Structures are given as C-alpha cells and as structure tokens.
XYZ file of C-alpha atoms in Angstrom:
673
model
C 0.000 0.000 0.000
C 1.103 3.558 -0.645
C 0.408 5.962 2.198
C -2.847 4.613 3.546
C -6.531 4.136 2.729
C -10.191 3.864 3.870
C -13.716 3.690 2.449
C -17.419 3.690 2.873
C -19.961 3.387 0.123
C -20.580 6.689 -1.559
C -24.288 6.047 -1.972
C -25.030 3.485 0.706
C -22.553 3.711 3.554
C -21.037 0.288 4.087
C -20.045 0.999 7.672
C -16.287 0.838 7.881
C -16.915 1.472 11.513
C -19.223 -1.515 11.973
C -18.360 -3.324 15.184
C -18.200 -7.097 15.340
C -18.109 -9.265 18.455
C -14.583 -10.588 18.535
C -15.757 -14.115 19.199
C -15.929 -14.590 15.439
C -12.205 -13.834 15.106
C -10.652 -17.230 15.553
C -7.124 -15.890 15.240
C -7.442 -13.716 18.285
C -6.087 -15.030 21.536
C -8.531 -13.148 23.748
C -11.768 -11.545 22.698
C -13.615 -9.016 24.832
C -17.323 -8.813 24.162
C -18.485 -5.253 24.260
C -21.918 -3.720 24.225
C -21.921 -1.678 21.066
C -24.488 -1.447 18.316
C -23.844 -3.088 14.973
C -23.672 -0.232 12.524
C -23.497 0.250 8.821
C -21.816 1.783 7.403
C -14.331 31.491 14.425
C -13.828 34.135 14.695
C -15.596 37.105 13.661
C -17.507 38.486 10.820
C -16.665 41.794 9.303
C -15.481 44.225 11.961
C -17.984 46.702 10.503
C -21.031 44.718 11.665
C -22.828 45.089 14.973
C -25.428 42.636 16.166
C -27.239 42.080 19.410
C -25.784 39.182 21.421
C -27.350 36.459 23.441
C -25.659 36.095 26.791
C -22.692 33.738 26.629
C -23.284 32.765 23.013
C -20.147 34.091 21.384
C -16.701 32.575 21.302
C -13.477 32.817 19.292
C -12.900 36.126 17.534
C -16.368 37.438 18.312
C -17.272 38.516 21.808
C -20.122 39.997 23.774
C -19.699 43.634 24.830
C -21.753 46.151 26.761
C -23.995 48.355 24.658
C -26.694 50.483 26.292
C -28.443 50.779 22.937
C -29.094 47.037 22.686
C -31.854 45.238 24.508
C -30.346 43.581 27.564
C -27.402 45.958 27.335
C -25.159 43.684 25.239
C -23.985 43.491 21.638
C -21.520 41.546 19.528
C -18.013 42.835 18.893
C -16.308 41.299 15.841
C -12.569 41.482 16.451
C -9.609 40.575 14.273
C -8.153 37.066 14.482
C -4.569 36.040 13.978
C -3.724 33.277 11.523
C -0.780 32.410 13.741
C -2.984 31.444 16.670
C -5.679 28.923 17.410
C -6.248 26.138 14.903
C -3.858 27.726 12.405
C -1.057 27.349 14.940
C -1.394 23.558 14.833
C 1.487 22.033 12.879
C 0.019 20.606 9.661
C 3.024 18.356 8.979
C 1.659 15.676 11.275
C 5.034 15.366 12.999
C 4.542 17.688 15.994
C 2.059 17.082 18.802
C 0.454 20.270 20.183
C 2.135 21.372 23.378
C 0.145 20.350 26.444
C 0.340 20.984 30.165
C -2.362 18.838 31.711
C -2.365 18.373 35.468
C -1.314 14.963 36.741
C -3.910 13.388 39.038
C -3.016 11.486 42.148
C -2.580 7.793 41.494
C -1.796 8.136 37.777
C 0.010 5.255 36.076
C 3.186 6.279 34.235
C 4.606 4.844 31.009
C 8.101 5.579 29.721
C 10.199 4.088 26.953
C 12.849 3.441 29.612
C 10.309 1.826 31.924
C 9.974 -1.768 33.047
C 6.773 -3.743 33.324
C 7.875 -5.129 36.682
C 7.668 -1.599 38.059
C 4.720 -0.201 39.994
C 3.846 2.409 37.371
C 4.679 5.418 39.518
C 6.449 8.486 38.180
C 9.764 7.273 39.561
C 9.148 3.645 38.504
C 7.198 3.737 35.224
C 6.069 0.744 33.207
C 7.066 0.235 29.589
C 4.068 -1.158 27.682
C 0.503 -0.152 27.025
C -0.728 -3.582 28.151
C 0.883 -3.262 31.563
C -0.283 0.307 32.056
C -3.818 -0.754 31.143
C -3.683 -3.606 33.634
C -2.711 -1.188 36.402
C -4.974 1.783 35.682
C -8.282 1.762 37.589
C -11.623 2.612 36.060
C -11.700 6.399 35.758
C -7.930 6.635 36.205
C -5.189 8.174 34.078
C -2.214 6.788 32.163
C 0.556 9.360 31.723
C 2.875 8.786 28.751
C 6.341 10.303 28.882
C 7.827 11.549 25.620
C 9.347 9.229 23.041
C 8.332 6.616 20.489
C 6.441 3.556 21.693
C 6.286 0.730 19.175
C 3.293 -0.684 20.939
C -0.455 -1.264 20.963
C -3.076 -2.618 23.332
C -3.174 -6.297 22.349
C -4.012 -9.842 23.367
C -0.500 -10.577 24.515
C 0.474 -11.758 21.050
C 2.063 -8.792 19.273
C -0.204 -7.171 16.718
C -3.436 -8.931 17.674
C -6.338 -6.793 18.840
C -7.846 -6.852 22.279
C -10.677 -4.460 22.975
C -10.104 -2.054 25.852
C -13.271 -1.651 27.915
C -12.070 0.425 30.883
C -12.847 4.109 31.015
C -9.646 6.061 31.589
C -7.612 9.005 30.282
C -4.535 8.487 28.099
C -2.519 11.663 28.539
C 0.838 13.216 27.682
C 3.268 14.278 30.374
C 3.442 18.107 30.404
C 5.324 19.535 27.416
C 6.434 16.122 26.136
C 5.735 14.331 22.860
C 4.659 10.684 23.251
C 4.097 8.794 19.992
C 2.547 5.395 19.414
C 4.099 4.014 16.206
C 2.778 1.073 14.190
C 6.147 0.077 12.736
C 9.130 -1.904 13.969
C 12.772 -1.511 12.984
C 13.675 -4.642 10.998
C 17.433 -4.728 10.522
C 18.123 -8.443 10.306
C 17.254 -11.300 7.994
C 17.658 -9.529 4.666
C 19.027 -11.477 1.680
C 20.017 -10.249 -1.781
C 18.363 -12.019 -4.718
C 21.207 -10.953 -6.982
C 18.914 -8.853 -9.142
C 18.987 -5.567 -7.232
C 16.432 -6.612 -4.606
C 16.690 -7.592 -0.954
C 14.061 -9.736 0.742
C 13.134 -11.390 4.012
C 10.274 -13.433 5.360
C 7.471 -11.206 6.577
C 4.137 -12.535 7.792
C 1.360 -10.355 9.186
C -1.707 -12.571 9.795
C -3.031 -10.017 12.304
C -3.718 -7.438 9.591
C -7.258 -6.844 8.292
C -8.929 -7.787 11.568
C -6.979 -11.056 11.721
C -8.015 -12.190 8.230
C -5.219 -10.846 6.063
C -4.445 -14.123 4.389
C -8.094 -14.649 3.464
C -7.510 -11.931 0.916
C -5.237 -11.731 -2.085
C -4.752 -8.008 -2.744
C -3.940 -8.540 -6.418
C -6.158 -11.477 -7.380
C -9.426 -11.144 -5.557
C -12.452 -12.113 -7.655
C -14.457 -9.390 -9.340
C -17.012 -7.778 -7.026
C -15.549 -9.525 -3.979
C -14.858 -7.294 -1.003
C -12.952 -7.632 2.231
C -11.447 -8.151 4.632
C -8.791 -5.587 3.615
C -10.461 -3.472 0.933
C -13.437 -3.077 -1.348
C -12.791 -4.335 -4.847
C -13.297 -0.997 -6.576
C -10.681 0.579 -4.333
C -8.207 -2.233 -4.607
C -8.158 -2.145 -8.405
C -7.071 1.447 -8.935
C -4.721 1.837 -11.882
C -2.823 4.638 -10.144
C -1.955 2.464 -7.143
C -2.455 -1.219 -8.015
C -1.507 -2.443 -4.534
C -3.405 0.169 -2.574
C -5.723 -2.377 -0.928
C -2.808 -4.035 0.869
C -2.105 -2.491 4.291
C 1.637 -3.240 4.281
C 3.823 -0.185 4.946
C 7.606 0.104 4.542
C 10.127 2.876 5.239
C 13.847 3.368 4.702
C 15.548 6.076 6.766
C 12.101 7.500 7.506
C 10.998 7.795 3.872
C 7.870 5.872 2.940
C 8.204 3.425 0.068
C 5.670 3.019 -2.733
C 4.190 -0.466 -3.013
C 4.273 -2.108 -6.452
C 2.253 -5.117 -7.541
C 5.020 -7.363 -8.866
C 8.696 -8.022 -8.378
C 9.305 -6.975 -11.988
C 8.142 -3.468 -11.105
C 10.468 -3.157 -8.120
C 12.924 -0.977 -10.048
C 14.314 1.467 -7.504
C 14.938 2.134 -3.860
C 11.741 4.118 -3.387
C 9.555 1.037 -3.824
C 8.730 -2.271 -2.181
C 6.870 -5.417 -3.125
C 5.007 -7.851 -0.880
C 4.865 -11.452 -2.063
C 1.559 -12.335 -0.481
C 1.605 -16.018 -1.407
C 5.125 -16.682 -0.116
C 5.018 -14.193 2.760
C 8.105 -12.251 1.714
C 8.774 -8.555 1.505
C 11.207 -7.131 -1.072
C 12.892 -3.729 -1.137
C 14.975 -2.155 -3.900
C 17.714 -0.764 -1.653
C 20.506 -2.555 0.159
C 19.388 -2.293 3.809
C 22.946 -2.448 5.187
C 23.584 0.639 7.303
C 20.040 1.900 6.851
C 17.017 2.006 9.127
C 14.304 -0.204 7.660
C 10.894 0.002 9.304
C 7.936 -2.222 8.485
C 4.367 -1.878 9.751
C 3.707 -4.521 12.412
C 0.521 -3.282 14.064
C -2.836 -2.522 12.459
C -4.116 -0.222 15.202
C -3.010 1.300 18.498
C -6.216 0.760 20.460
C -9.769 -0.420 19.882
C -11.738 1.102 22.706
C -15.199 0.119 23.888
C -16.852 0.358 27.268
C -19.627 2.324 28.883
C -17.673 4.920 30.878
C -16.032 8.194 29.880
C -12.639 8.086 28.151
C -10.119 10.640 26.919
C -7.024 10.930 24.720
C -4.975 14.070 25.335
C -1.724 15.065 23.664
C -0.794 11.694 22.098
C 0.505 11.003 18.585
C -0.551 7.987 16.498
C 1.375 7.250 13.315
C 2.156 4.582 10.726
C -0.374 1.945 11.767
C -1.288 -0.600 9.074
C -4.996 0.045 9.193
C -7.075 -1.329 6.338
C -9.850 0.166 4.246
C -12.573 -2.409 4.778
C -15.327 -2.331 7.394
C -13.780 -3.912 10.464
C -11.988 -3.138 13.700
C -8.622 -2.368 12.120
C -9.613 0.418 9.763
C -8.241 3.186 11.994
C -5.195 3.772 14.153
C -7.616 4.500 17.004
C -11.095 2.984 16.744
C -13.735 3.934 19.280
C -17.150 2.495 20.078
C -19.075 1.629 23.197
C -21.648 3.571 25.143
C -19.252 5.931 26.919
C -18.340 9.389 25.746
C -14.815 10.259 24.709
C -12.766 13.430 24.442
C -9.952 13.452 21.896
C -7.913 16.630 22.005
C -4.470 18.043 21.222
C -3.437 14.791 19.548
C -2.039 13.855 16.131
C -3.140 11.154 13.680
C -0.748 10.981 10.755
C 0.830 8.762 8.111
C -1.555 5.897 8.850
C -2.595 3.198 6.420
C -6.208 4.351 6.177
C -8.055 6.272 8.858
C -6.390 8.116 11.661
C -9.405 8.109 14.006
C -12.644 6.136 13.675
C -15.914 6.120 15.591
C -18.758 3.627 15.806
C -21.944 5.248 17.091
C -20.443 8.090 19.155
C -22.595 9.235 22.049
C -23.695 12.757 23.027
C -20.891 14.455 24.903
C -18.169 13.121 22.601
C -15.757 15.891 21.566
C -12.910 15.921 19.030
C -11.056 19.207 19.483
C -7.705 20.770 18.650
C -6.202 17.750 16.889
C -4.125 17.341 13.720
C -5.114 14.824 11.034
C -2.419 14.832 8.361
C -0.834 12.716 5.638
C -3.097 9.727 6.154
C -3.374 7.536 3.101
C -7.133 7.937 2.901
C -9.016 9.764 5.656
C -8.042 11.702 8.711
C -11.216 10.742 10.544
C -14.427 8.821 10.029
C -17.597 8.190 11.976
C -20.676 6.034 11.546
C -23.643 6.827 13.712
C -26.918 5.448 14.994
C -29.292 5.629 12.037
C -29.788 2.790 9.580
C -30.189 2.649 5.828
C -33.582 3.986 4.809
C -34.166 6.006 7.979
C -36.582 8.865 7.444
C -36.249 10.451 10.884
C -33.410 10.961 13.371
C -32.696 8.002 15.619
C -33.737 8.195 19.262
C -30.158 7.236 20.124
C -28.470 10.473 19.141
C -24.806 10.980 18.333
C -24.357 14.758 18.667
C -20.596 14.559 18.309
C -18.752 17.905 18.386
C -15.774 18.222 16.020
C -14.172 21.625 16.350
C -10.933 23.562 15.932
C -9.063 20.680 14.298
C -6.484 20.882 11.510
C -6.836 18.531 8.536
C -4.068 18.638 5.929
C -2.800 16.516 3.026
C -4.974 13.453 3.514
C -5.755 10.880 0.808
C -2.069 10.629 -0.029
C -2.761 7.179 -1.461
C -5.066 8.867 -3.987
C -8.039 6.674 -3.261
C -11.099 7.163 -5.380
C -9.948 7.492 -8.972
C -11.457 4.199 -10.091
C -14.128 3.635 -7.449
C -17.703 2.852 -8.459
C -19.570 2.325 -5.186
C -17.191 2.437 -2.234
C -15.955 5.981 -2.733
C -15.179 7.695 0.544
C -11.892 9.575 0.299
C -12.021 12.765 2.354
C -10.366 14.608 5.188
C -13.360 13.431 7.227
C -16.207 11.149 6.175
C -19.321 10.501 8.249
C -22.454 8.441 7.676
C -25.645 7.491 9.525
C -25.215 10.283 12.060
C -28.000 11.607 14.268
C -26.605 14.989 15.150
C -23.139 16.450 14.651
C -21.475 19.856 14.850
C -18.468 20.431 12.583
C -17.240 23.890 13.569
C -14.196 26.102 13.294
C -11.964 23.541 11.592
C -9.270 24.167 8.977
C -9.133 21.723 6.063
C -6.432 22.134 3.420
C -4.989 20.049 0.592
C -7.317 17.082 0.288
C -5.573 15.098 -2.418
C -7.817 14.543 -5.449
C -10.379 13.183 -5.630
C -10.954 13.575 -1.893
C -13.527 15.925 -0.406
C -13.088 18.076 2.670
C -15.930 17.164 5.043
C -18.501 14.663 3.782
C -21.599 13.220 5.443
C -23.104 10.577 3.201
C -26.157 8.507 3.934
C -28.963 9.073 6.439
C -27.392 11.863 8.468
C -29.738 14.133 10.406
C -29.238 17.423 12.255
C -25.760 17.955 10.838
C -24.218 21.420 11.111
C -21.143 22.704 9.258
C -20.364 26.066 10.828
C -17.514 28.542 10.398
C -14.887 26.290 8.796
C -12.039 27.292 6.469
C -11.586 24.820 3.591
C -9.026 25.141 0.802
C -7.851 23.072 -2.162
C -9.963 19.932 -2.016
C -9.917 17.572 -4.969
C -13.685 17.104 -4.881
C -16.199 18.954 -2.693
C -15.256 21.291 0.126
C -18.488 20.379 1.915
C -20.407 17.345 0.655
C -23.791 16.885 2.302
C -25.162 13.894 0.418
C -28.199 11.657 0.754
C -29.095 13.243 4.069
C -32.268 13.960 5.981
C -33.644 16.846 7.981
C -31.875 19.509 9.972
C -28.797 20.331 7.876
C -27.206 23.782 8.258
C -24.208 24.901 6.178
C -23.320 28.403 7.344
C -20.430 30.865 7.484
C -17.859 28.635 5.819
C -15.035 29.909 3.610
C -14.226 27.482 0.789
C -11.311 28.315 -1.517
C -10.095 26.559 -4.654
C -12.163 23.384 -4.427
C -13.702 21.541 -7.353
C -17.167 21.940 -5.866
C -17.269 24.311 -2.933
C -20.614 23.077 -1.579
C -22.244 19.906 -2.882
C -25.716 19.007 -1.572
C -28.223 16.214 -2.070
C -30.448 16.405 0.986
C -33.723 17.349 2.603
C -34.513 20.388 4.727
C -31.096 22.011 4.487
C -30.220 25.673 4.975
C -27.196 27.117 3.150
C -26.483 30.592 4.557
C -23.631 33.099 4.476
C -20.871 31.062 2.888
C -17.965 32.624 0.986
C -16.925 30.536 -2.028
C -13.698 31.632 -3.699
C -12.143 30.529 -7.014
C -14.112 27.317 -7.349
C -12.402 25.029 -9.841
C -15.655 23.858 -11.453
C -18.842 24.763 -9.543
C -19.344 26.870 -6.451
C -22.810 25.743 -5.378
C -24.038 22.377 -6.610
C -27.459 21.224 -5.418
C -28.913 18.210 -7.149
C -31.380 15.389 -6.725
C -32.048 11.926 -8.044
C -34.352 8.973 -7.413
C -32.553 7.579 -4.387
C -34.151 7.513 -0.935
C -33.417 11.163 -0.256
C -34.121 13.293 -3.296
C -33.395 16.897 -2.422
C -36.275 18.953 -1.105
C -36.836 22.099 0.934
C -33.419 23.650 0.277
C -32.832 27.283 1.306
C -29.903 29.257 -0.171
C -29.342 32.794 1.146
C -26.573 35.364 1.690
C -23.780 33.435 -0.040
C -20.943 35.012 -2.054
C -19.468 33.238 -5.087
C -16.293 34.915 -6.290
C -13.809 34.317 -9.079
C -13.443 32.340 -12.273
C -15.326 29.068 -12.522
C -17.237 26.998 -15.081
C -20.626 27.330 -13.405
C -21.135 29.457 -10.343
C -24.324 27.583 -9.411
C -25.512 24.243 -10.725
C -28.988 23.107 -9.749
C -29.999 19.849 -11.333
C -32.492 17.053 -11.562
C -30.519 13.840 -11.937
C -33.431 11.549 -12.743
C -36.775 11.792 -14.496
C -38.346 10.255 -11.378
C -37.138 13.037 -9.087
C -38.083 16.670 -8.599
C -35.938 19.364 -10.162
C -34.734 22.641 -8.660
C -38.082 24.346 -9.326
C -39.519 21.951 -6.768
C -36.646 21.264 -4.364
C -35.521 24.864 -3.805
C -37.876 26.658 -1.388
C -35.777 29.750 -0.694
C -33.165 31.440 -2.887
C -32.187 35.118 -2.574
C -29.683 37.713 -1.355
C -26.740 35.871 -2.916
C -23.872 37.751 -4.566
C -21.599 36.960 -7.509
C -18.458 38.429 -9.000
C -16.493 37.189 -11.990
C -13.652 38.889 -13.824
C -15.400 38.187 -17.139
C -18.835 37.108 -18.275
C -19.714 33.433 -17.822
C -22.380 31.076 -16.576
C -23.817 32.162 -13.235
C -26.722 29.729 -13.045
C -27.282 26.359 -14.629
C -30.844 25.194 -14.022
C -31.796 21.632 -14.974
C -35.411 20.691 -14.371
C -36.695 17.209 -15.118
C -38.269 16.550 -18.476
C -37.464 17.548 -22.038
C -35.611 20.758 -22.886
C -34.692 21.051 -19.244
C -31.086 22.291 -19.292
C -30.757 26.086 -19.169
C -27.724 28.245 -18.509
C -27.882 31.934 -17.565
C -24.929 34.313 -17.766
C -26.711 37.207 -16.139
C -28.862 37.755 -13.110
C -31.402 39.549 -15.301
C -31.801 36.545 -17.585
C -32.202 34.222 -14.632
C -34.816 36.454 -13.009
C -36.767 36.588 -16.247
C -36.869 32.789 -16.408
C -37.274 32.190 -12.658
C -39.008 35.312 -11.296
C -39.599 33.683 -7.909
C -35.914 33.786 -6.973
C -32.971 36.151 -6.424
C -34.914 39.411 -6.359
C -32.278 40.882 -4.016
C -29.200 39.190 -5.472
C -26.124 41.087 -6.657
C -24.101 40.258 -9.765
C -20.978 42.164 -10.794
C -18.599 41.433 -13.662
C -15.078 42.746 -14.208
C -13.239 45.542 -12.488
C -11.563 45.276 -9.113
C -12.819 43.213 -6.218
C -16.187 44.682 -5.210
C -16.731 42.809 -1.935
C -13.775 42.087 0.329
C -11.311 43.999 2.458
C -8.312 42.499 0.626
C -8.782 39.312 -1.338
C -5.077 39.235 -2.277
C -4.167 38.556 1.356
C -7.201 36.316 1.912
C -8.944 38.924 4.003
C -12.466 37.853 3.118
C -14.264 40.211 5.470
C -16.929 42.200 3.664
C -15.817 45.764 3.072
C -17.816 48.600 4.583
C -19.815 50.377 1.869
C -19.850 47.454 -0.573
C -23.108 46.355 -2.176
C -23.276 43.332 0.113
C -22.534 45.046 3.412
C -25.132 44.673 6.200
C -28.036 43.910 3.844
C -28.436 40.124 3.796
C -31.594 38.252 4.584
C -32.271 38.247 8.343
C -31.081 35.023 9.904
C -33.725 32.486 10.908
C -33.620 31.297 14.501
C -31.862 27.973 13.905
C -29.132 29.417 11.686
C -28.617 32.346 14.046
C -28.347 29.983 17.024
C -25.750 27.890 15.208
C -23.722 31.071 14.635
C -24.190 32.337 18.180
C -26.297 35.301 17.051
C -29.818 36.462 17.849
C -32.615 35.411 15.541
C -33.339 38.093 12.968
C -29.769 39.434 12.820
C -29.199 41.196 9.481
C -25.676 40.228 8.423
C -23.507 41.152 5.507
C -23.490 38.526 2.831
C -20.776 35.937 2.861
C -19.123 34.240 5.811
C -19.541 35.793 9.234
C -16.811 34.004 11.188
C -14.053 31.495 10.379
C -10.642 30.390 11.693
C -7.861 32.889 11.008
C -10.209 35.692 10.100
C -8.193 38.888 10.015
C-alpha cells in the first residue's frame, strides 16, 4: 500500500466502523465482548457589523460587549483574528504534537520508553508497555505517557493482535512532552540479496485486516468480492495497483511506494510484498540503513460504557485497512461511553487516523491534527440505519471543532471507485446529530472531499470552517435527511465548494472563492433522499469558474430545482469576465438552461434572487483584501449589512440572535483577520 486508505460506500454507507463481536475472530487469543451497536456503514464576521448578542453565546474572535443601545445591554463585537494562533497554529506536517500541560492526578500510572513492566507504574518507577499500564490503571484513572516513540499497541499478549479495551480512563501526555505510538518496527536483520537488485526477508502479518489478512489476495481477488482488507473498486485502482494491501515500509524515515510485482520493483523508493510466499522485497541494500515495516494494524480499539479521553498523544504509521472492520483506523472507538480526543495527532496511517462507531452525546474531538493519512483523517458512523426517514432516538451529537486537517488521501483513493468511494479529510455516515465547527481543512488530495456526510445523516451542522484546495467537494452533504445547516464557511479553490443532495437544508452566508468547477451544486435523483426544501441565502461566489451555481435534476423520477428549492435570494456573484452564473436543470425535455446574467435568470425564474447582486469585471467589489485572503466584507460594498435576516436555527448555530441582518458571505471562520 502507498500511504494509507479507507472507504465507505458513496451512496449506501457500508459501515467501515461496523463493530463485530470478537468471538468470530478465531485468530485472536482473547476476545472481549463489548456492548456496542452493529452499525453500517471562528472568529468574527466583518469588523464593521454590529449585532445584538445572546448572553454567553459568542466565542473565538467574536465577543459579547456592553452596549446600552441594545436590549439587555449587550452586543456583539467582531474582532480581528490572527492566523498564527488557534487552529492555524497547529502544525500541519503531522510530525509535531500540540504542546500540552495537563495536570497529573493522584494515582496516575506512568509509562516511559525506559520503563519496566515489573515496576509499579509510579512516576519514579514507570512501566514500559501499554498492556501493563492498562492492567494497572483503575476505572476512571489516568495513564501518563512520557515523551518518546512507543512501538506498541493494546493487544491480546500476542504482538499485533487486537484486544478491545473496555475500561474508562484518560490516556494523557506528560506536560510539554511528545509521546508517539508508532505502528512500525525496525527490521534490521534477515535480509538477503536475490542478486537482481532486490533484498528480501520473510514477513508474515496474519493479524492485519482484523486477523483475516491471508483470506484476501490483494492482487487477485475475484471481481465484485470485497474484504477483509479493501473493497474491490478501491483495490483495483490503476494509479496504485496495490493500494488495498495495508503493508507499509520505510527506509531512513521515507515511505516506500508499493508495487504489484517483483518486476516493477525498479528502484529504492519502492517495495513489493509477495503475499503467497510471505516475503517482503525492497529495492535498496538495507545495510547501514534504518528499515521500518508496519507490524501493528491499530493502536487501540476502545469500547466500554464509561467516559474516556485521549490528550496530547501522537498515532502514526499503523497498518490500518480500508474495509469495514476493527482495524480500519489507528484508534477505533465504540461503546456507550463518551470520549474526548484533544491536542493529539493522527498521521501517516494506512487508512483512517481516528474512527468512531456510534459516538454518544458528549463526545468531543477538538484541537487535533489529522495529516498525511493515506485515505481519511477521521471517520464516523452513527446510529441511524439505511432507509431512515427520521433521526434516531439514540443520538450521536458529536462535536468536532478547531481541528487541523491537511494533506490526507495521499494514497489517492477514489480514482477508479464505483460504489465504495469515501476519500475525504473526514467522512461521516448514519449520524444523528453532529457539529463540525471552526476547523481548517487544506490540501485534500484529489479526488478527496473536505468534510462529507453521506447517507442518512440528520441534524448535521457545518459552521464557520475554512476549507481550501480539495480535490472534490469542500463540503459534501449527500443523501441526508432533515436539519442540515451549512453556514459561514469559507471554501477556496475546491472543485465543488458546496455539494448538496439532501432534505430540509439551509445554506447561509458562505464565501466561495475561485471554485475550480462549480461553487454551489445542489442536485437530486431517485434515491431515498431526493433533495427537497433547500434554502440558499446570503452566499458570495467569487472568481473564475465553469458554473457558479448548478442546480440539477438527476433523474426523471425526481423533482428538479423548481420543486426542491424553497428559498433562494440575497446571494452575490463576481467574476472577472462574463460566464455562466446559473445552470438550471429541471426534469423533463428541454430542461437544461444556462444563464450568464442575473437579469436573464430572473426573467426565467421570477420567484428567486430578487435581491441578489451580480458584478462582472473591475476590481474586487466585496472584500477587504482578497489578495491577502482577508475575506471580510468591506464597509460600503453592495453586500454590506443587507443580507436576509437570519432564521432562529441558523442564528443559534452562529451564536447570534434570531433576525440578525448580516452582511453577505461568511460571518466568522478560523484565522479571520
């Protein structure tokens, strides 16, 4: 495999976070049965705006201030934010853990790379392994990891084999230190030259792919067969023929590219795994070099019914697989307890960095870095099932905020997929409630999206994120039910800035810059959730693109935009030269119409965009300074302080009073100047 992977179905989520009772895994030495459901699978606006505040509602770059002219005596102050602070200060390389200084509770168990498992686990006598620390920590206790690299995982006692952790505890970094859990081992011995420019050794990893690695031939699996390592349409990519194989190899810290045959092992930057004979080949003489091979599929699989936390820990280079099982993430979390994951790093993993199965209300993912994972930084499957028409009574309500996602999908998953497409910085499915707020997402390698919820998600909110350079959609809200809000996001340089197939979704106050193909794409088809009741207000689309807006009926059996759009006004557009602003595709014959001007669109669709603004050519008409990415709306512009008043639910999501009249475009986002 080359730099990781992971997948769910694009149209029907296949549940890569589906939990299985480990009793079915015959290869595992010890199986813990856990009670988990089987699943399928900011920062201110323009500083020129004033708005009345609700008490305690504002955070980030916006704050509540005294104002005798406002009811209740308070108003909102929109201050400047620094791009060198907050989420932007997180190191996007995936090699530096955010600095932490958590207090150390009495009775904590200590781990150190110089420790010994015969020790008591105190600060002066730390243990060495995760297994021993876990054995010593009480329910509700804390494990403190000193800095260094731990080539370790929580396992059955046989290296590399999963054991589910069911205790509730906190896994925490020692103040100002950098503890890493690493999925590789240094393999210096046993190498033999074949006399043809290759070096090989025996290498067997039966623990990969949830203990079923050798049930699967990554290069010869039958057509339409899937698992246990990868879906067929991922495994067969022409760009990376061996991508479905979770093997990872490094020489002197540089990751090697996996080729599919010994004949193609032509240089030192590649490796080949002979699956049938259980040998690994490299194209560089290993003498005097550090060779590292992935030995562990995951660091921890964590169930249980009590609260858990991960704070300030790094997880890298685990041989997680793409298919729907317990080893498709470096850290895989289920169970009925909540979990907090903060100030940690998930990087350079085989597929997912962090995975959730049915997260519970109170779960928070905050201030982490997800970088350079071969497919996704994070994934989550929730409580709803295929075909659900209403939110599940068992809600998820996960909060994902102030995280940094950068350079994921390095394995370039998705080029040849037909059904199991899921490459993204973060992919969710079947969620009943989530808040994705104040995150920075940059450089999703094509064809990956930024944030994507696909399949029977309800009450999902994407609020105040900054998204740049995604190979597919910046925000992809697909096949989803009621309660969606997409508001105050800045999306720059993505193929599709916002891509929506959903019901009852409100798209308000987004700033969409230099879209590669389409800025706003709302479509429908004859699947279970054809789009309906879509509101689109106060958005700015700016720059050169093929179609600024694309509203389409994808099937003769489904409603077109005339039916599925229920609110559409107060949007603003600027292009340096004339081009398509609206493409409107209703169902039926002669249904595809393009409009280059607002006037032409209004004439054809008089119900919509009565208060829209379209400008062509000249200098930037909207922003303070687009050249320096200062996307605040400029005082005196045609879109300043004259948007549609915010409805109560959108205003609440933004921390503003219902009825606030904003400028058009984004109100608050990370790094706002």
